Amino acid sequence: MLLIKNGRVVDPVTCVDEVMDVLIDGTHIEEVGHNLSAADAEVIDAAGLVVAPGLVDTHVHFRDPGQTYKEDILTGAAAAAKGGFTTVVCMANTKPTVDNVETLKYVQEKGEKTGIHVLQAAAISKGLKGQEMVDMDALAEAGAAGFTDDGIPIMDEKLLLAAMEKARDLDMPISLHEEDPLFVKQAGVNQGRISEQLNYGGASRTAEDVMVARDCMLALHTGAPVCIQHISSANSVEIVRMAKKMGADVHAEATPHHFTLTEDAVLKYGTLARMNPPVRTENDRLKIIEGLQDGTIDLIVTDHAPHSAEEKAKPLAEAPSGITGLETSLGLGLLSLVEPGHLTLMQLMACMSKNPAEFYRMIPGSVTQDAPADLVIFGEKEHWTVDHFASKASNSPFKGWELPGKIHYTICAGKIVYQD
Ligand SMILES: NC(=O)N[C@@H](CC(=O)O)C(=O)O
């Protein structure tokens, strides 16, 4: 038994925000209340700390199978636990692609050995080629968490329409990477002031906007549960807001880098600030925050995209896009959203656990009796410096930053999976 004493329970499911004790027996929460005691329990003194449901990240790349020099399922899960996450959904752009039941099962089986909940999304198209649909029925049956060609936009509207109709029938989420190559001269950097200064082609926000507009209307037409992945453009936020008003079951993700950084980061951090879609202007950043405030954007995800130091040492035009994100996500959420008063801590916890869990058809974590003992314990205003990573990769522009939200414990299924 594990007894967490005097923590501030912040639960986005019940909306409880109160100092209480939490008693864990086995894999589940036995009791939540005041002055709890248990003779033989291990005690965690959580006075001054927040006790919240384990964080849920529904957009990570663990590179396994195929690119395990960047990350593997075990190191990815260790990075997740260090970042306060107890559940992750891996994207399908592995080698081979998760477009078949065998590869899906490989991830699921390896994931079971990690101590956290590792779920896997399946691709929408075979080999992410955008030409032939996967067997969505078989992959759903085998336990895929959802469907996505993340990393690559789906240009074939007919294929996407069929996939959305199938996702609707299966009641499963379908998530979309929105960047029309027609408007991407060179990927990873916003097309604008900084790209011009660097004489780099850049990626226009129109690349995202045209696809978001199309896919919001397809979502409305089909009734499928659709997620706009890593939204980056102010216009796209407005389009999602409008589509939601029209009744589309459309959702959107924001990443910590998109609500923290602007295109100027490329000058300072070089390839470490290269990502798809790129970080853009202060106006885009502020509109993303507004989207989080009014619920237009309901999911915060990391897009944890580990790459090796050698890969990121290449010139801007050749380095791969993406940054490692699991270990800095909570800190950046607190720094960029809660500290300036844009979101309450409760709202942040909803975006980082309840909402992503619900969109992916899981029962959201809650600090209540009989709920699974998946918890994170952190000091909301306790600062720490980003230095070493549990991830194999350290491709982060946030290295050296001082962030709030030091994590003391991550507990999954009643077991301590991270402690500091
Ligand atoms: N975001 C990125 O820049 N890269 C991701 C792909 C993705 O999530 O789009 C990756 O797999 O490296």
XYZ file of N, CA, C and O in Angstrom, residues 135-254:
480
model
N -6.331 -1.942 -43.454
C -7.515 -2.696 -43.023
C -7.916 -2.167 -41.645
O -7.461 -2.655 -40.613
N -8.740 -1.124 -41.657
C -9.077 -0.443 -40.396
C -9.829 -1.362 -39.442
O -9.650 -1.289 -38.231
N -10.675 -2.231 -39.989
C -11.419 -3.170 -39.134
C -10.461 -4.069 -38.358
O -10.582 -4.215 -37.139
N -9.509 -4.649 -39.076
C -8.578 -5.592 -38.431
C -7.714 -4.882 -37.393
O -7.463 -5.412 -36.309
N -7.253 -3.668 -37.713
C -6.392 -2.930 -36.788
C -7.189 -2.465 -35.557
O -6.678 -2.477 -34.439
N -8.445 -2.097 -35.789
C -9.308 -1.710 -34.653
C -9.524 -2.915 -33.745
O -9.384 -2.826 -32.519
N -9.806 -4.025 -34.357
C -10.032 -5.287 -33.631
C -8.794 -5.657 -32.796
O -8.904 -6.152 -31.681
N -7.622 -5.389 -33.344
C -6.362 -5.726 -32.666
C -5.954 -4.685 -31.617
O -4.918 -4.817 -30.978
N -6.755 -3.631 -31.472
C -6.515 -2.690 -30.372
C -5.780 -1.413 -30.733
O -5.239 -0.743 -29.842
N -5.775 -1.041 -32.017
C -5.178 0.256 -32.378
C -5.932 1.363 -31.640
O -7.143 1.288 -31.446
N -5.179 2.400 -31.231
C -5.792 3.474 -30.443
C -6.570 4.453 -31.319
O -7.478 5.139 -30.854
N -6.183 4.515 -32.593
C -6.813 5.452 -33.521
C -6.096 5.325 -34.845
O -5.290 4.383 -35.022
N -6.368 6.258 -35.751
C -5.757 6.180 -37.085
C -5.127 7.512 -37.463
O -5.728 8.567 -37.249
N -3.921 7.450 -38.014
C -3.230 8.665 -38.437
C -2.074 8.358 -39.376
O -1.392 7.352 -39.193
N -1.873 9.244 -40.341
C -0.667 9.190 -41.184
C 0.309 10.260 -40.706
O 1.092 10.798 -41.497
N 0.278 10.579 -39.423
C 1.069 11.687 -38.884
C 2.474 11.758 -39.459
O 3.167 10.752 -39.560
N 2.870 12.975 -39.802
C 4.154 13.205 -40.450
C 3.933 13.550 -41.909
O 4.704 14.264 -42.521
N 2.821 13.017 -42.446
C 2.531 13.161 -43.877
C 1.062 13.579 -44.061
O 0.167 12.961 -43.459
N 0.806 14.575 -44.879
C -0.587 14.963 -45.141
C -1.272 13.985 -46.090
O -0.597 13.377 -46.918
N -2.570 13.853 -45.953
C -3.310 12.984 -46.891
C -3.915 13.873 -47.967
O -4.837 14.645 -47.716
N -3.372 13.787 -49.157
C -3.812 14.667 -50.243
C -5.011 14.085 -50.985
O -5.772 14.819 -51.609
N -5.187 12.772 -50.927
C -6.272 12.117 -51.673
C -7.571 12.220 -50.860
O -7.801 11.480 -49.906
N -8.413 13.137 -51.303
C -9.646 13.422 -50.567
C -10.599 12.221 -50.541
O -11.298 11.985 -49.566
N -10.571 11.466 -51.609
C -11.456 10.299 -51.697
C -11.058 9.248 -50.649
O -11.905 8.673 -49.966
N -9.749 9.039 -50.546
C -9.253 8.080 -49.554
C -9.586 8.553 -48.136
O -10.054 7.794 -47.294
N -9.384 9.858 -47.902
C -9.642 10.387 -46.563
C -11.129 10.316 -46.220
O -11.496 9.985 -45.085
N -11.965 10.591 -47.200
C -13.412 10.501 -46.979
C -13.788 9.080 -46.550
O -14.511 8.878 -45.565
N -13.254 8.099 -47.256
C -13.559 6.700 -46.912
C -13.032 6.360 -45.520
O -13.706 5.675 -44.732
N -11.834 6.858 -45.201
C -11.254 6.578 -43.885
C -12.074 7.238 -42.777
O -12.298 6.659 -41.713
N -12.541 8.453 -43.041
C -13.368 9.133 -42.027
C -14.689 8.389 -41.820
O -15.162 8.252 -40.697
N -15.270 7.926 -42.907
C -16.538 7.187 -42.769
C -16.331 5.913 -41.958
O -17.137 5.563 -41.091
N -15.213 5.252 -42.200
C -14.908 4.024 -41.454
C -14.644 4.355 -39.981
O -15.120 3.664 -39.087
N -13.876 5.435 -39.738
C -13.580 5.842 -38.353
C -14.877 6.166 -37.611
O -15.046 5.808 -36.446
N -15.782 6.841 -38.306
C -17.088 7.145 -37.701
C -17.825 5.859 -37.345
O -18.321 5.702 -36.225
N -17.850 4.901 -38.253
C -18.566 3.648 -37.998
C -17.931 2.870 -36.838
O -18.612 2.206 -36.080
N -16.600 2.966 -36.749
C -15.892 2.258 -35.667
C -15.897 3.071 -34.367
O -15.465 2.588 -33.324
N -16.348 4.322 -34.436
C -16.245 5.287 -33.342
C -14.802 5.373 -32.829
O -14.515 5.223 -31.656
N -13.906 5.622 -33.777
C -12.488 5.764 -33.418
C -11.922 7.064 -33.954
O -12.320 7.522 -35.024
N -10.979 7.645 -33.211
C -10.417 8.915 -33.650
C -9.548 8.796 -34.896
O -8.849 7.799 -35.081
N -9.599 9.829 -35.709
C -8.741 9.906 -36.887
C -8.026 11.258 -36.812
O -8.655 12.290 -36.635
N -6.695 11.215 -36.863
C -5.893 12.417 -36.586
C -5.055 12.766 -37.803
O -4.494 11.888 -38.447
N -4.926 14.072 -38.074
C -4.401 14.485 -39.373
C -3.269 15.505 -39.278
O -3.374 16.505 -38.564
N -2.217 15.232 -40.031
C -1.081 16.151 -40.184
C -1.398 17.041 -41.379
O -1.501 16.568 -42.504
N -1.527 18.349 -41.114
C -2.063 19.252 -42.119
C -1.005 20.169 -42.729
O -0.770 21.278 -42.247
N -0.348 19.727 -43.776
C 0.612 20.578 -44.476
C 0.599 20.229 -45.962
O 1.214 19.240 -46.372
N -0.084 21.055 -46.736
C -0.146 20.828 -48.179
C 1.213 21.185 -48.794
O 1.635 22.348 -48.726
N 1.891 20.199 -49.421
C 3.233 20.452 -49.954
C 3.295 21.585 -50.981
O 4.347 22.177 -51.186
N 2.147 21.906 -51.575
C 2.108 23.004 -52.550
C 2.606 24.308 -51.920
O 3.161 25.166 -52.601
N 2.382 24.456 -50.622
C 2.742 25.699 -49.934
C 3.958 25.532 -49.023
O 4.190 26.341 -48.142
N 4.687 24.416 -49.220
C 5.906 24.189 -48.426
C 7.111 24.210 -49.369
O 7.336 23.268 -50.112
N 7.861 25.320 -49.331
C 9.058 25.381 -50.185
C 10.178 24.597 -49.545
O 10.888 23.832 -50.187
N 10.366 24.836 -48.258
C 11.334 24.064 -47.459
C 10.707 23.897 -46.077
O 10.239 24.885 -45.474
N 10.727 22.688 -45.577
C 9.954 22.373 -44.367
C 10.619 22.874 -43.084
O 11.817 23.141 -43.047
N 9.809 23.001 -42.053
C 10.331 23.142 -40.687
C 10.512 24.545 -40.169
O 10.728 24.737 -38.978
N 10.434 25.539 -41.070
C 10.589 26.940 -40.651
C 9.437 27.728 -41.268
O 9.090 27.533 -42.435
N 8.856 28.644 -40.465
C 7.750 29.452 -40.975
C 8.202 30.311 -42.155
O 9.284 30.891 -42.123
N 7.344 30.384 -43.175
C 7.662 31.246 -44.304
C 7.322 32.681 -43.906
O 6.167 32.992 -43.647
N 8.348 33.499 -43.809
C 8.110 34.869 -43.351
C 9.420 35.566 -43.069
O 10.446 35.279 -43.698
N 9.380 36.455 -42.095
C 10.517 37.320 -41.773
C 11.817 36.539 -41.580
O 12.848 36.862 -42.166
N 11.763 35.487 -40.782
C 12.992 34.761 -40.441
C 13.478 33.911 -41.615
O 14.665 33.872 -41.914
N 12.543 33.256 -42.297
C 12.966 32.413 -43.441
C 13.606 33.293 -44.516
O 14.579 32.900 -45.161
N 13.062 34.510 -44.694
C 13.647 35.433 -45.687
C 15.060 35.829 -45.276
O 15.985 35.826 -46.089
N 15.186 36.138 -43.988
C 16.504 36.515 -43.456
C 17.530 35.401 -43.671
O 18.691 35.652 -43.942
N 17.066 34.164 -43.560
C 17.970 33.013 -43.682
C 18.056 32.503 -45.122
O 18.749 31.522 -45.391
N 17.302 33.158 -45.998
C 17.240 32.717 -47.384
C 16.817 31.236 -47.479
O 17.382 30.446 -48.225
N 15.805 30.915 -46.673
C 15.291 29.543 -46.578
C 13.862 29.566 -47.121
O 13.110 30.511 -46.863
N 13.487 28.551 -47.846
C 12.169 28.563 -48.492
C 11.008 28.695 -47.519
O 10.127 29.550 -47.657
N 11.013 27.857 -46.506
C 9.980 27.946 -45.476
C 8.666 27.275 -45.843
O 8.441 26.861 -46.985
N 7.816 27.159 -44.834
C 6.491 26.544 -44.981
C 5.446 27.586 -44.601
O 5.436 28.088 -43.482
N 4.576 27.884 -45.547
C 3.546 28.905 -45.324
C 2.447 28.371 -44.409
O 2.119 27.186 -44.452
N 1.827 29.285 -43.646
C 0.690 28.824 -42.834
C -0.485 28.419 -43.722
O -1.343 27.649 -43.308
N -0.486 28.886 -44.955
C -1.549 28.484 -45.888
C -1.527 26.969 -46.107
O -2.575 26.351 -46.334
N -0.328 26.380 -46.022
C -0.211 24.921 -46.166
C -1.120 24.220 -45.160
O -1.779 23.219 -45.473
N -1.160 24.752 -43.948
C -2.024 24.173 -42.910
C -3.482 24.599 -43.123
O -4.395 23.771 -43.080
N -3.667 25.881 -43.385
C -5.035 26.418 -43.432
C -5.908 25.731 -44.488
O -7.068 25.412 -44.219
N -5.363 25.498 -45.674
C -6.198 24.907 -46.737
C -6.628 23.486 -46.360
O -7.757 23.079 -46.628
N -5.732 22.769 -45.709
C -6.070 21.379 -45.353
C -7.009 21.329 -44.157
O -7.913 20.489 -44.090
N -6.798 22.243 -43.209
C -7.687 22.280 -42.036
C -9.105 22.630 -42.495
O -10.083 22.025 -42.041
N -9.200 23.576 -43.428
C -10.526 23.955 -43.942
C -11.205 22.749 -44.603
O -12.362 22.431 -44.318
N -10.471 22.062 -45.462
C -11.028 20.877 -46.134
C -11.465 19.829 -45.109
O -12.583 19.306 -45.160
N -10.585 19.549 -44.151
C -10.839 18.420 -43.263
C -11.894 18.731 -42.201
O -12.591 17.826 -41.739
N -12.031 20.002 -41.849
C -13.131 20.363 -40.951
C -14.468 20.128 -41.657
O -15.420 19.645 -41.042
N -14.501 20.440 -42.944
C -15.758 20.229 -43.690
C -16.009 18.736 -43.926
O -17.145 18.280 -43.898
N -14.941 17.972 -44.101
C -15.112 16.513 -44.226
C -15.576 15.922 -42.893
O -16.387 14.997 -42.857
N -15.076 16.472 -41.801
C -15.507 16.013 -40.470
C -16.989 16.307 -40.280
O -17.755 15.469 -39.791
N -17.387 17.500 -40.711
C -18.800 17.880 -40.592
C -19.664 16.969 -41.453
O -20.711 16.485 -41.025
N -19.194 16.710 -42.646
C -19.940 15.880 -43.595
C -20.079 14.437 -43.094
O -21.144 13.839 -43.188
N -18.980 13.888 -42.556
C -19.003 12.464 -42.189
C -19.479 12.218 -40.755
O -19.954 11.131 -40.441
N -19.266 13.202 -39.877
C -19.567 12.984 -38.457
C -18.467 12.220 -37.743
O -18.621 11.795 -36.592
N -17.302 12.049 -38.388
C -16.188 11.314 -37.757
C -15.525 12.162 -36.673
O -15.499 13.386 -36.775
N -14.990 11.497 -35.638
C -14.200 12.224 -34.631
C -12.803 12.521 -35.166
O -11.972 11.628 -35.270
N -12.568 13.776 -35.536
C -11.347 14.166 -36.248
C -10.482 15.062 -35.369
O -10.992 15.944 -34.678
N -9.175 14.835 -35.418
C -8.246 15.679 -34.668
C -7.272 16.368 -35.619
O -6.621 15.716 -36.427
N -7.193 17.679 -35.504
C -6.185 18.440 -36.242
C -4.919 18.400 -35.394
O -4.890 18.915 -34.275
N -3.869 17.765 -35.928
C -2.658 17.571 -35.130
C -1.803 18.833 -35.098
O -1.835 19.639 -36.033
N -1.070 18.981 -34.033
C -0.132 20.093 -33.794
C -0.470 21.356 -34.570
O 0.262 21.782 -35.457
N -1.542 22.001 -34.169
C -2.021 23.196 -34.889
C -0.998 24.325 -34.695
O -0.431 24.483 -33.616
N -0.754 25.083 -35.762
C 0.324 26.077 -35.694
C -0.083 27.451 -36.192
O 0.637 28.422 -35.984
N -1.221 27.547 -36.868
C -1.574 28.800 -37.524
C -2.824 29.431 -36.903
O -3.808 28.743 -36.607
N -2.779 30.749 -36.743
C -3.919 31.494 -36.181
C -5.184 31.248 -37.000
O -6.264 31.038 -36.445
N -5.047 31.255 -38.317
C -6.222 31.039 -39.174
C -6.828 29.659 -38.947
O -8.041 29.494 -38.926
N -5.963 28.666 -38.793
C -6.466 27.304 -38.577
C -7.263 27.210 -37.276
O -8.273 26.508 -37.216
N -6.796 27.921 -36.250
C -7.540 27.916 -34.976
C -8.944 28.458 -35.220
O -9.946 27.896 -34.760
N -9.027 29.536 -35.986
C -10.329 30.155 -36.276
C -11.221 29.206 -37.093
O -12.429 29.118 -36.865
N -10.614 28.478 -38.008
C -11.395 27.536 -38.836
C -11.950 26.408 -37.959
O -13.115 26.021 -38.078
N -11.125 25.900 -37.041
C -11.591 24.830 -36.140
C -12.727 25.362 -35.255
O -13.738 24.686 -35.035
N -12.551 26.598 -34.780
C -13.595 27.213 -33.925
C -14.926 27.247 -34.682
O -15.978 26.878 -34.146
N -14.859 27.645 -35.938
C -16.068 27.760 -36.756
C -16.677 26.372 -37.005
O -17.890 26.183 -36.880
N -15.819 25.408 -37.309
C -16.325 24.056 -37.598
C -16.984 23.442 -36.359
O -17.988 22.739 -36.465
N -16.405 23.725 -35.200
C -17.018 23.226 -33.956
C -18.410 23.833 -33.785
O -19.354 23.145 -33.417
N -18.507 25.131 -34.071
C -19.810 25.819 -33.966
C -20.823 25.204 -34.917
O -22.002 25.097 -34.619
N -20.345 24.791 -36.081
C -21.245 24.178 -37.076
C -21.676 22.777 -36.669
O -22.584 22.211 -37.276
N -20.983 22.207 -35.703
C -21.383 20.883 -35.220
C -20.447 19.752 -35.594
O -20.764 18.583 -35.360
N -19.288 20.082 -36.186
C -18.332 19.015 -36.527
C -17.708 18.467 -35.239
O -17.478 19.214 -34.287
N -17.459 17.156 -35.221
C -16.807 16.529 -34.057
C -15.293 16.672 -34.257
O -14.569 15.703 -34.407
N -14.854 17.924 -34.288
C -13.452 18.185 -34.596
C -12.737 18.670 -33.342
O -13.315 19.371 -32.513
N -11.508 18.214 -33.199
C -10.673 18.525 -32.029
C -9.322 19.015 -32.552
O -8.998 18.809 -33.716
N -8.552 19.642 -31.670
C -7.240 20.101 -32.117
C -6.215 19.966 -30.996
O -6.541 20.077 -29.815
N -4.980 19.703 -31.449
C -3.849 19.586 -30.520
C -3.014 20.858 -30.576
O -2.809 21.415 -31.653
N -2.467 21.250 -29.416
C -1.403 22.259 -29.391
C -0.205 21.633 -28.695
O -0.353 20.869 -27.741
